[in-house]
CSV table of C-alpha atoms in Angstrom, one decimal:
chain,number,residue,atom,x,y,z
A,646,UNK,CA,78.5,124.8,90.2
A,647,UNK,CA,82.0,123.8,91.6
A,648,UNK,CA,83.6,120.8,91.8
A,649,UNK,CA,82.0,120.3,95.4
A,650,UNK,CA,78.7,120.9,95.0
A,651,UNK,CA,79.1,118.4,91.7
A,652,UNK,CA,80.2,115.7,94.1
A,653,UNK,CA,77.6,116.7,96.6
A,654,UNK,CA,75.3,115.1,94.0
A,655,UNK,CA,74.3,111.3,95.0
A,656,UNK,CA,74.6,110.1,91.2
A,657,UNK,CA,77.7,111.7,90.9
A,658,UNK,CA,79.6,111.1,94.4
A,659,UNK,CA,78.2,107.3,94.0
A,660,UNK,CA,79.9,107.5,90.5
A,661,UNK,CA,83.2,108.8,91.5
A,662,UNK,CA,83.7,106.6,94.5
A,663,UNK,CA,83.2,103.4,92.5
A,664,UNK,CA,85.7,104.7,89.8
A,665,UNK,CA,88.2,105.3,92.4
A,666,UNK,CA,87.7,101.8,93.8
A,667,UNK,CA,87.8,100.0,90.3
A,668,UNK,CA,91.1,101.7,90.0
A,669,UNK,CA,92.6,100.3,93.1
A,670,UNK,CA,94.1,96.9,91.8
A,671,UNK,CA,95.6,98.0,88.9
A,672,UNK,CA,98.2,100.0,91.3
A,673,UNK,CA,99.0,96.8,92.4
A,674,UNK,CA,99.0,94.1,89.9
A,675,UNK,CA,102.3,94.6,88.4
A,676,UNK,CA,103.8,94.5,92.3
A,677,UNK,CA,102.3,90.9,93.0
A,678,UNK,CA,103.3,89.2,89.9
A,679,UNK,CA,106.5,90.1,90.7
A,680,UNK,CA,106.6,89.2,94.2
A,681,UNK,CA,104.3,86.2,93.1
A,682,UNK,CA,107.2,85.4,90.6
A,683,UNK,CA,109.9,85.5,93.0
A,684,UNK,CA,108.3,83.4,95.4
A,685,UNK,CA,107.8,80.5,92.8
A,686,UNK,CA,111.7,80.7,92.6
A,687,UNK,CA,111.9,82.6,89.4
A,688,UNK,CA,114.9,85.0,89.0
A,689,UNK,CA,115.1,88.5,89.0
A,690,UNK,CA,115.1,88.5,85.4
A,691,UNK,CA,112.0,86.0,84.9
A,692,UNK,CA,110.5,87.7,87.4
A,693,UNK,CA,110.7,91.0,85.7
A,694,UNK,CA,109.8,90.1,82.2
A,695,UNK,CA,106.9,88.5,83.9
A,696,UNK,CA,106.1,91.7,85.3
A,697,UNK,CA,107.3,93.5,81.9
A,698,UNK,CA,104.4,91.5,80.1
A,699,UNK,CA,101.7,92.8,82.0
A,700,UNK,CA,102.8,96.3,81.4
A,701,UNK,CA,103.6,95.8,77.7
A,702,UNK,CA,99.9,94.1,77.8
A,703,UNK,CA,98.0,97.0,79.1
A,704,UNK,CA,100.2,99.4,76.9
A,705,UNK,CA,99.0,97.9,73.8
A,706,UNK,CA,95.4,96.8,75.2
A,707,UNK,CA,94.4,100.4,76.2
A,708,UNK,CA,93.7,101.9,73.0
A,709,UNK,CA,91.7,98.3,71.8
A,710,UNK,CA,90.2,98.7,74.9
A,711,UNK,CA,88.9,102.4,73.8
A,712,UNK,CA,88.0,101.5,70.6
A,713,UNK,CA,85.8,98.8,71.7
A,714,UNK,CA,84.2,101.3,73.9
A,715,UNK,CA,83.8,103.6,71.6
A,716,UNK,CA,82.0,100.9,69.5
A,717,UNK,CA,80.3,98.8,71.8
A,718,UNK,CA,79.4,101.2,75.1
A,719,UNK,CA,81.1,101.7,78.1
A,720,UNK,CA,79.1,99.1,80.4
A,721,UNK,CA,79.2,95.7,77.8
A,722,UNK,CA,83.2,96.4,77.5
A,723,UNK,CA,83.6,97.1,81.2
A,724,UNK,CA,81.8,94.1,82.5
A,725,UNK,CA,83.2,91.8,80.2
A,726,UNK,CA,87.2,92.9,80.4
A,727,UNK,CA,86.8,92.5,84.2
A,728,UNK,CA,85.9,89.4,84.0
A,729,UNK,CA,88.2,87.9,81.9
A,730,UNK,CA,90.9,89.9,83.5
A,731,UNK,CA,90.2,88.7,87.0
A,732,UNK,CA,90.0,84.9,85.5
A,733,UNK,CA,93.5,85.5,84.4
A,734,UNK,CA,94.7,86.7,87.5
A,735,UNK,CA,93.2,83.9,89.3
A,736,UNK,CA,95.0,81.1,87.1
A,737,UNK,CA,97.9,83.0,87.0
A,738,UNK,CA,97.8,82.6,90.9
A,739,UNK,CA,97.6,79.1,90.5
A,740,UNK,CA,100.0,78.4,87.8
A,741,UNK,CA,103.2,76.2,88.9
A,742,UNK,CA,106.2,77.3,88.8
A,743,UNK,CA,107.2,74.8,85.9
A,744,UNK,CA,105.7,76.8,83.5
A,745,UNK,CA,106.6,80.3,83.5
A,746,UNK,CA,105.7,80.8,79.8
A,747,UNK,CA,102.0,80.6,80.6
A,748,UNK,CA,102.9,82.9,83.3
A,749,UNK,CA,104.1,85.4,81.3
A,750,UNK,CA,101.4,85.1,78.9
A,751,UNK,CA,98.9,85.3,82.1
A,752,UNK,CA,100.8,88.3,82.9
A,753,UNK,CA,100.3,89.7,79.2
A,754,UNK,CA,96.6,88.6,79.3
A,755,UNK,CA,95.8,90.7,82.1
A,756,UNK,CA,97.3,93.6,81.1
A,757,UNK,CA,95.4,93.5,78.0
A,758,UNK,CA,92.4,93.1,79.4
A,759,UNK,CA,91.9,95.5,81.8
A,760,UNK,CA,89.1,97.2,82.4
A,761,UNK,CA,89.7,100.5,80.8
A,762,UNK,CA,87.5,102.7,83.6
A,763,UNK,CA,90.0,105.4,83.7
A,764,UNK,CA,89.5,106.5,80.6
A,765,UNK,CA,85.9,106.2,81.1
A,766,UNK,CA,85.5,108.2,83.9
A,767,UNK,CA,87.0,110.9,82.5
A,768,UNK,CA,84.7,110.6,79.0
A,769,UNK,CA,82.0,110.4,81.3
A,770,UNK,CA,82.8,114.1,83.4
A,771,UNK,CA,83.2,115.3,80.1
A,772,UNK,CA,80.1,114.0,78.8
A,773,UNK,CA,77.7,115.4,82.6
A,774,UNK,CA,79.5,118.4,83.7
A,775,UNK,CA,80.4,121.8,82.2
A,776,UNK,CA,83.7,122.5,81.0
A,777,UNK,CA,84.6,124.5,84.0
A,778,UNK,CA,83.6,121.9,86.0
A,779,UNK,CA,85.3,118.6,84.2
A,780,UNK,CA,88.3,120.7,84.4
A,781,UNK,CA,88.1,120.7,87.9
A,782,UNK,CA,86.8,117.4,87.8
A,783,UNK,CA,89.8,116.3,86.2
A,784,UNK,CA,92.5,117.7,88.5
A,785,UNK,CA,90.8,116.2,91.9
A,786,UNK,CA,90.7,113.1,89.8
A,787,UNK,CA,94.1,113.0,89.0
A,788,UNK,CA,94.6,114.1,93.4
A,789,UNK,CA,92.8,110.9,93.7
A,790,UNK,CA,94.6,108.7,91.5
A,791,UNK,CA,97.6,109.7,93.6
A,792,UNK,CA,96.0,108.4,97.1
A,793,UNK,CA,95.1,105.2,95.2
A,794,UNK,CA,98.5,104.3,94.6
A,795,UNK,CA,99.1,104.9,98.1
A,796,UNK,CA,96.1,102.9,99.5
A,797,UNK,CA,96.1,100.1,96.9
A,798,UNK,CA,99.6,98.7,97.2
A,799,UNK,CA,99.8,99.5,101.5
A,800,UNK,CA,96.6,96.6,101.2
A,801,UNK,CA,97.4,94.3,99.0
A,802,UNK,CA,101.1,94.2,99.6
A,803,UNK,CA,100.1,93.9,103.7
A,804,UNK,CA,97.9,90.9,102.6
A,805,UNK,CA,100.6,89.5,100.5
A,806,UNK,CA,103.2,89.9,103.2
A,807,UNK,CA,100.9,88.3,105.7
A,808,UNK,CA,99.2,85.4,103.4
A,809,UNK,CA,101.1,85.1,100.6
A,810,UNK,CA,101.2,86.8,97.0
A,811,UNK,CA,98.6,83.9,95.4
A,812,UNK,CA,95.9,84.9,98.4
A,813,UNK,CA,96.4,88.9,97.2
A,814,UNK,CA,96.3,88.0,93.3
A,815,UNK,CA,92.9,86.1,94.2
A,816,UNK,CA,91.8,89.1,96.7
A,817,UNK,CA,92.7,91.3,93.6
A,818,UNK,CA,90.8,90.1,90.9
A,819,UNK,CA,87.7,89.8,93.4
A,820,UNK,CA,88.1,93.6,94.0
A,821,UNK,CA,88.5,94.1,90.7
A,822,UNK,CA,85.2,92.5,89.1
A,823,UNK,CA,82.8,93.5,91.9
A,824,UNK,CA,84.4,97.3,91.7
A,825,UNK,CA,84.6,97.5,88.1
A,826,UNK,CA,81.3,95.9,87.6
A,827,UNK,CA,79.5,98.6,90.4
A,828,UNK,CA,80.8,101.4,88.0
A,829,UNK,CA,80.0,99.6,84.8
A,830,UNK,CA,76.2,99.2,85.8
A,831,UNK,CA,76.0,102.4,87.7
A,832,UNK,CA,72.8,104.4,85.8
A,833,UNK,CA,75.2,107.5,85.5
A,834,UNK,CA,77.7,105.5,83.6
A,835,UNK,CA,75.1,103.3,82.0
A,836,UNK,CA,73.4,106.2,79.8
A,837,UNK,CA,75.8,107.3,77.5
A,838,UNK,CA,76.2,104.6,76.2
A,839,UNK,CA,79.8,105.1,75.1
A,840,UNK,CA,81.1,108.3,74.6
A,841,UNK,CA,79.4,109.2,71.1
A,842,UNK,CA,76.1,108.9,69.0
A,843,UNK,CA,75.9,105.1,66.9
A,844,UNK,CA,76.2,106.8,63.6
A,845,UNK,CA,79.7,108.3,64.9
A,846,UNK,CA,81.4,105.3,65.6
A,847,UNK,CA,82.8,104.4,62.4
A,848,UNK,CA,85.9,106.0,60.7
A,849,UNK,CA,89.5,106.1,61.3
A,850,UNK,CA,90.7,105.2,65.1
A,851,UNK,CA,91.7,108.1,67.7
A,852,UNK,CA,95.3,107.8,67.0
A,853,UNK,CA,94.8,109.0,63.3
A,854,UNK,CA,94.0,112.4,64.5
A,855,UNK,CA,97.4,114.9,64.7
A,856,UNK,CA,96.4,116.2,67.7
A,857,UNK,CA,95.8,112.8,69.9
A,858,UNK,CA,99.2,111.6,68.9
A,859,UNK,CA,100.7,115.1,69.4
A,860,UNK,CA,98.7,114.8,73.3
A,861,UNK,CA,99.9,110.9,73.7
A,862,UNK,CA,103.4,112.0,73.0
A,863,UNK,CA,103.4,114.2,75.5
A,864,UNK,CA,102.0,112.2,78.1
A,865,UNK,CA,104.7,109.7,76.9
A,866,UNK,CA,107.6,112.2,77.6
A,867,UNK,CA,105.9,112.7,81.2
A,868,UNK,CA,105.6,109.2,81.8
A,869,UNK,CA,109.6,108.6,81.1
A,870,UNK,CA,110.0,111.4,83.8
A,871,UNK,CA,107.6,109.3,86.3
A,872,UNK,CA,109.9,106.4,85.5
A,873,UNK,CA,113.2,107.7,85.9
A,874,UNK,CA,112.2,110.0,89.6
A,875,UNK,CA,111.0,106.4,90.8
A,876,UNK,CA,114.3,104.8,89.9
A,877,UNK,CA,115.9,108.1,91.5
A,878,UNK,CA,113.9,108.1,94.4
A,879,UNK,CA,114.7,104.4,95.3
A,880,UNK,CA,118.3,105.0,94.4
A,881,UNK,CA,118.4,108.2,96.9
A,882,UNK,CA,116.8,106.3,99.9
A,883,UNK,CA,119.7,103.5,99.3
A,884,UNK,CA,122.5,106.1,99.3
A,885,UNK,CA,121.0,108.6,101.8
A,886,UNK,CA,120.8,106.5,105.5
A,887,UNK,CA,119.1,110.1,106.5
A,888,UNK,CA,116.3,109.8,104.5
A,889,UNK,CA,113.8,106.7,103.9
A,890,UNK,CA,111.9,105.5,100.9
A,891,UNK,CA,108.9,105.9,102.7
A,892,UNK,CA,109.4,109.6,103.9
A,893,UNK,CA,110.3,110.4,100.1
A,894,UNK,CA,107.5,109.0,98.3
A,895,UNK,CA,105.0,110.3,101.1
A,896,UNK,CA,106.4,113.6,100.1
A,897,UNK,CA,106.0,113.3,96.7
A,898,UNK,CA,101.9,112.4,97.3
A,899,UNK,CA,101.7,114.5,99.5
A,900,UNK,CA,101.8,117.0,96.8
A,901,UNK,CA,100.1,114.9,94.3
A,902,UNK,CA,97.7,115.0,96.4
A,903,UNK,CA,97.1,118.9,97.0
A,904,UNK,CA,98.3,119.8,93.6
A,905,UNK,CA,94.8,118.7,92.0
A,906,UNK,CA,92.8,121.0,94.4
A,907,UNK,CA,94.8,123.8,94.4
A,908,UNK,CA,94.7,123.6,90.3
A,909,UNK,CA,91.0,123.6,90.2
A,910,UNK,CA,90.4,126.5,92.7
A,911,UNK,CA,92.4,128.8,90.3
A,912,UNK,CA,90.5,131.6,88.2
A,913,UNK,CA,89.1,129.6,85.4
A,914,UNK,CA,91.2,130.0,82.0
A,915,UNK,CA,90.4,129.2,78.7
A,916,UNK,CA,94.0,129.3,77.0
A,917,UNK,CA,95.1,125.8,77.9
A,918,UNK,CA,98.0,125.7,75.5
A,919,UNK,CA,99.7,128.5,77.3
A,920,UNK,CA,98.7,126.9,80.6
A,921,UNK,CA,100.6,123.4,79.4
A,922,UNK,CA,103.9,125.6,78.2
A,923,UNK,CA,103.8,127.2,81.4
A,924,UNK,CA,103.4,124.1,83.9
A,925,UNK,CA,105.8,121.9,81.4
A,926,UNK,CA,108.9,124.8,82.1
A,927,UNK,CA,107.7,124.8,85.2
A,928,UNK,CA,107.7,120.6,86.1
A,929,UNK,CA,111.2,120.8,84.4
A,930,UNK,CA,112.8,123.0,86.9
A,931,UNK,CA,111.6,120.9,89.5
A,932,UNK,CA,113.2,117.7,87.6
A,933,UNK,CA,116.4,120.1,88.1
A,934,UNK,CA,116.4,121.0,91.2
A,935,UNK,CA,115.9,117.2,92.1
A,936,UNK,CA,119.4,116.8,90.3
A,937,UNK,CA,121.2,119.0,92.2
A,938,UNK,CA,123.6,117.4,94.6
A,939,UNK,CA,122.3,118.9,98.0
A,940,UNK,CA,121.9,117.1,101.2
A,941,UNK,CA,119.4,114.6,101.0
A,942,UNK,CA,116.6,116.6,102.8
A,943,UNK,CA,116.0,118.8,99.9
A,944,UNK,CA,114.6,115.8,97.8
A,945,UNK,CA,111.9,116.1,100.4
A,946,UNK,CA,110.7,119.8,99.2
A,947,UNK,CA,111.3,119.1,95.9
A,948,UNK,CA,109.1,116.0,95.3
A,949,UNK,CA,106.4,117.5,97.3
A,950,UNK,CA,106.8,120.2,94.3
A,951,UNK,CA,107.3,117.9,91.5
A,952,UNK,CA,104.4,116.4,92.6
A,953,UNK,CA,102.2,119.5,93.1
A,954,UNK,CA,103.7,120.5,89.7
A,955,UNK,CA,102.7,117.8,87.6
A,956,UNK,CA,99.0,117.0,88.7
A,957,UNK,CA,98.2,120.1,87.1
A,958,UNK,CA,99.9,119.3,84.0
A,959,UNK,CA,98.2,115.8,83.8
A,960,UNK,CA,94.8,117.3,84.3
A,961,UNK,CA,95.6,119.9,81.4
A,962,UNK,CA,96.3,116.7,79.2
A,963,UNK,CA,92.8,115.5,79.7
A,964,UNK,CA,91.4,118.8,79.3
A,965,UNK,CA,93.0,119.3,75.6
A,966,UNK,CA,92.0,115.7,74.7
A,967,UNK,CA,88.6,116.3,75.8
A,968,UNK,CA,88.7,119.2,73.1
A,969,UNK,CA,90.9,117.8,70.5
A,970,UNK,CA,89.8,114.7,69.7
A,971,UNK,CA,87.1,114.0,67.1
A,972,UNK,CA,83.6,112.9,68.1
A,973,UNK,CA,83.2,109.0,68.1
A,974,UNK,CA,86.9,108.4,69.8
A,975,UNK,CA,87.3,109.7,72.9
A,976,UNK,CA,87.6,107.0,74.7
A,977,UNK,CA,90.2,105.6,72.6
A,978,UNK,CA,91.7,108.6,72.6
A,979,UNK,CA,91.9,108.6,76.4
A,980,UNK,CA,92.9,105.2,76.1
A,981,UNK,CA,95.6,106.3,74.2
A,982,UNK,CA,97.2,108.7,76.7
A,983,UNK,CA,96.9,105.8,79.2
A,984,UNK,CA,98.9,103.6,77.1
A,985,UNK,CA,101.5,106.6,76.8
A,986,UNK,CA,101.9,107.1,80.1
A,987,UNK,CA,102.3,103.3,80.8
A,988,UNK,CA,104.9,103.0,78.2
A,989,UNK,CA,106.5,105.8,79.2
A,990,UNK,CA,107.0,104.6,82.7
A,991,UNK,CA,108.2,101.3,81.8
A,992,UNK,CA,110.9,103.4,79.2
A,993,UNK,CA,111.6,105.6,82.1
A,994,UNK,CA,112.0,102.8,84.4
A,995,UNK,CA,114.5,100.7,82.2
A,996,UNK,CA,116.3,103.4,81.0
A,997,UNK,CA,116.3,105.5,84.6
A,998,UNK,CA,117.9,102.3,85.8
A,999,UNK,CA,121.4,102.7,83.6
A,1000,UNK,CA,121.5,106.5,84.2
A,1001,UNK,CA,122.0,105.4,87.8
A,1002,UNK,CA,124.5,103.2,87.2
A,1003,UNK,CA,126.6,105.8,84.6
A,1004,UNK,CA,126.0,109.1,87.1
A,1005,UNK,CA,123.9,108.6,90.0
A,1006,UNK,CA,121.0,110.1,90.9
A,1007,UNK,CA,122.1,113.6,88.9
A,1008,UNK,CA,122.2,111.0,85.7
A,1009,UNK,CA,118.5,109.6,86.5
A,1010,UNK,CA,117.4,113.0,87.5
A,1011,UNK,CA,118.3,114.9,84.6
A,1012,UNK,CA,117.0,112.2,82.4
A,1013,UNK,CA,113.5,112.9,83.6
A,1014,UNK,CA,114.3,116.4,83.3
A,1015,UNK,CA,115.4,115.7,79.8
A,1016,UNK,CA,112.0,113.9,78.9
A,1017,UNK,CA,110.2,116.6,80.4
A,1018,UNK,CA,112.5,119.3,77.7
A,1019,UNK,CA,111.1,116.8,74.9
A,1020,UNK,CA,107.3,117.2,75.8
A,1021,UNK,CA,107.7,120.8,75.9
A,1022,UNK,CA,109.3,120.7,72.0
A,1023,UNK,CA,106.5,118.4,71.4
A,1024,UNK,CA,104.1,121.1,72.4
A,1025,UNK,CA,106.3,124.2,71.3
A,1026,UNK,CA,105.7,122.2,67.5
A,1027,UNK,CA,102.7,120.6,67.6
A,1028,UNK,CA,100.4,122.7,69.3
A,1029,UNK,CA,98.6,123.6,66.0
A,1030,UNK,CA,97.2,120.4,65.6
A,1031,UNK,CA,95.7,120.5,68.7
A,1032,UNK,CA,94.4,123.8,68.3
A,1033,UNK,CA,93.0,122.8,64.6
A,1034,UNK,CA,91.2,119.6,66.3
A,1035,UNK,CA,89.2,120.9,68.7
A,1036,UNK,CA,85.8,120.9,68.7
A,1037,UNK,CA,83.3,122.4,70.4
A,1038,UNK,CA,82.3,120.3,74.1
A,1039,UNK,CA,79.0,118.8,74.1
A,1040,UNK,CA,76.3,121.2,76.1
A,1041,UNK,CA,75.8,119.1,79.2
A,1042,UNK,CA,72.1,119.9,79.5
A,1043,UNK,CA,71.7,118.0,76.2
A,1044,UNK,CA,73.5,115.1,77.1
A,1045,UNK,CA,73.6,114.9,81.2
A,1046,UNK,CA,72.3,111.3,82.0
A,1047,UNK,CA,71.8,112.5,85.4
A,1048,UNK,CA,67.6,112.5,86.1
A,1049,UNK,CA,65.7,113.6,89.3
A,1050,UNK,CA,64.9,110.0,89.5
A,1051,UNK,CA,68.9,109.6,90.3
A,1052,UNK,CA,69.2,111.3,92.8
């Protein structure tokens, strides 16, 4: 079965759609606080540690998150988080502008609460399809992920322009519970049940396992290179009159957006290690070749390639967490990678910032190229432990919630 004829399937097309969906306003959450902040009056750097706290939140929330999944099920943690997430979006709309503290620990709250459905999707594939298949799975989800980030803040940022940034926070969290709480009680996501037997849910958390951290780090190093390419990308479109920020980042979806399909269509491989060394040397050049001091319409090639380059290398990730990490985990241990990439970012961000400043877009350039270089000694040392983790996946024919009365 391909990755097609998987989504031709009612359960699992209704499945996928509502993931994407549920995903939509966390691309955007971070944006409106800021712009929500700014509008109360706050400063630039109020406004940003406002915005900092939601990211910090959801960095050290994820993994809880997982672990209460892992625990508790997918659909009792789902419905719950969304709701007390989209509460504290709401009364962070409403806060007045004399008390930014509580907005900041609005801000934190949401973060920490949100609804962890990417890393259950992606237990869930693993859980209903065949290996071959969740890889491929994987890599159009990651394609998607990309075209969420596009659709989400073009919507709510329109609203916000047009009505205000309290009317998109409210418009948000509504989105947010009715999305979240479609995939939470959908019967394909209901029947696992988490992502491991009851008597497997005890022990040590993901993060206790070599090979998760070794996986997290990595993701970390590429999330410091998502980081700083953002910072760069802004910073070209300011010095380049020839190019816009628009035309850049469309570029760089644009092959986002193909590299996940293009992934999956290749002959099927089972050495996933070599893969990752491959696509990590691979990403790097393309962090490079941003760096070098060309006319501005070469960034347009190359972030179409950076792009293209690293969807693969995500979807990989997943893949070698879905065979590393120990049964009774896995969603923490996706959780995990979630809170490295979010981290990352925020590193990348911060730090991506200052390499501008010292040496233009060649500084925050080669810093992401740099971060990329650490992932690949991560992998070049580690690889062993996640190579001694893995475990056999799950037959799908024993596990599959999928029933003829689904479809």
């Amino acid at each position: 079965m391909t990755t097609l004829s998987a989504l031709a399937s009612p359960p699992i097309l209704r499945t996928f759609v509502s993931s994407f969906v549920a995903r939509l306003p966390l691309t955007v959450i971070g944006v409106l606080v800021l712009l929500h902040s700014r509008e109360l009056g706050f400063s630039y750097a109020l406004a940003g540690m406002t915005s900092g706290a939601f990211a910090l939140g959801m960095a050290l929330g994820s993994p809880l998150m997982g672990r209460l999944v892992d625990r508790l099920g997918q659909s009792t943690v789902l419905c719950v988080s969304c709701l007390i997430a989209a509460a504290a979006i709401s009364a962070l709309a409403l806060t007045p502008a004399h008390l930014p503290i509580l907005m900041i620990g609005l801000a934190a709250l949401i973060g920490v609460t949100q609804p962890p459905v990417s890393a259950c999707v992606r237990v869930l594939w693993a859980r209903v399809l065949n290996e071959r298949d969740r890889d491929a799975m994987f890599a159009v989800d990651v394609s998607v992920q990309g075209i969420a980030y596009i659709v989400g803040p073009m919507t709510m940022l329109w609203l916000a322009a047009t009505a205000g940034a309290p009317v998109a926070l409210h418009a948000t969290g509504l989105l947010l519970v009715v999305a979240t709480l479609a995939f939470a009680l959908d019967p394909v996501t209901r029947a696992p049940a988490g992502s491991v037997r009851p008597q497997a849910r005890s022990g040590p958390g993901a993060i206790a396992h070599s090979g998760v951290r070794t996986i997290a780090g990595i993701t970390m190093a590429l999330g410091v290179a998502f980081g700083s390419v953002e910072v760069g990308v802004v910073a070209a479109a300011e010095h380049h009159d020839s190019v816009s920020l628009i035309l850049l980042l469309t570029c760089w979806a644009i092959g986002s957006v193909i590299g996940g399909p293009l992934w999956a269509l290749r002959r099927h491989a089972n050495n996933h290690i070599r893969d990752a060394r491959v696509l990590l040397i691979a990403v790097a050049l393309a962090a490079a070749a941003l760096a070098i001091p060309l006319p501005a319409w070469w960034l347009m090639p190359a972030l179409a390639i950076f792009g293209a380059l690293m969807t693969p290398m995500l979807t990989l990730l997943y893949t070698l967490m879905a065979s590393t990490s120990p049964e009774g985990v896995l969603t923490e241990a996706y959780s995990w990678e979630v809170a490295g990439m979010t981290g990352g970012v925020a590193l990348g961000t911060s730090i991506g910032g200052i390499a501008v400043d010292l040496g233009g877009l060649t500084g925050t350039f080669g810093l992401a190229t740099g971060a990329i270089i650490v992932g690949s000694v991560i992998l070049a040392f580690c690889s062993s432990t996640i190579r001694g983790a893995a475990r056999a996946p799950v037959a799908p024919e024993t596990t599959s919630p999928i029933t003829t009365s689904d479809v």
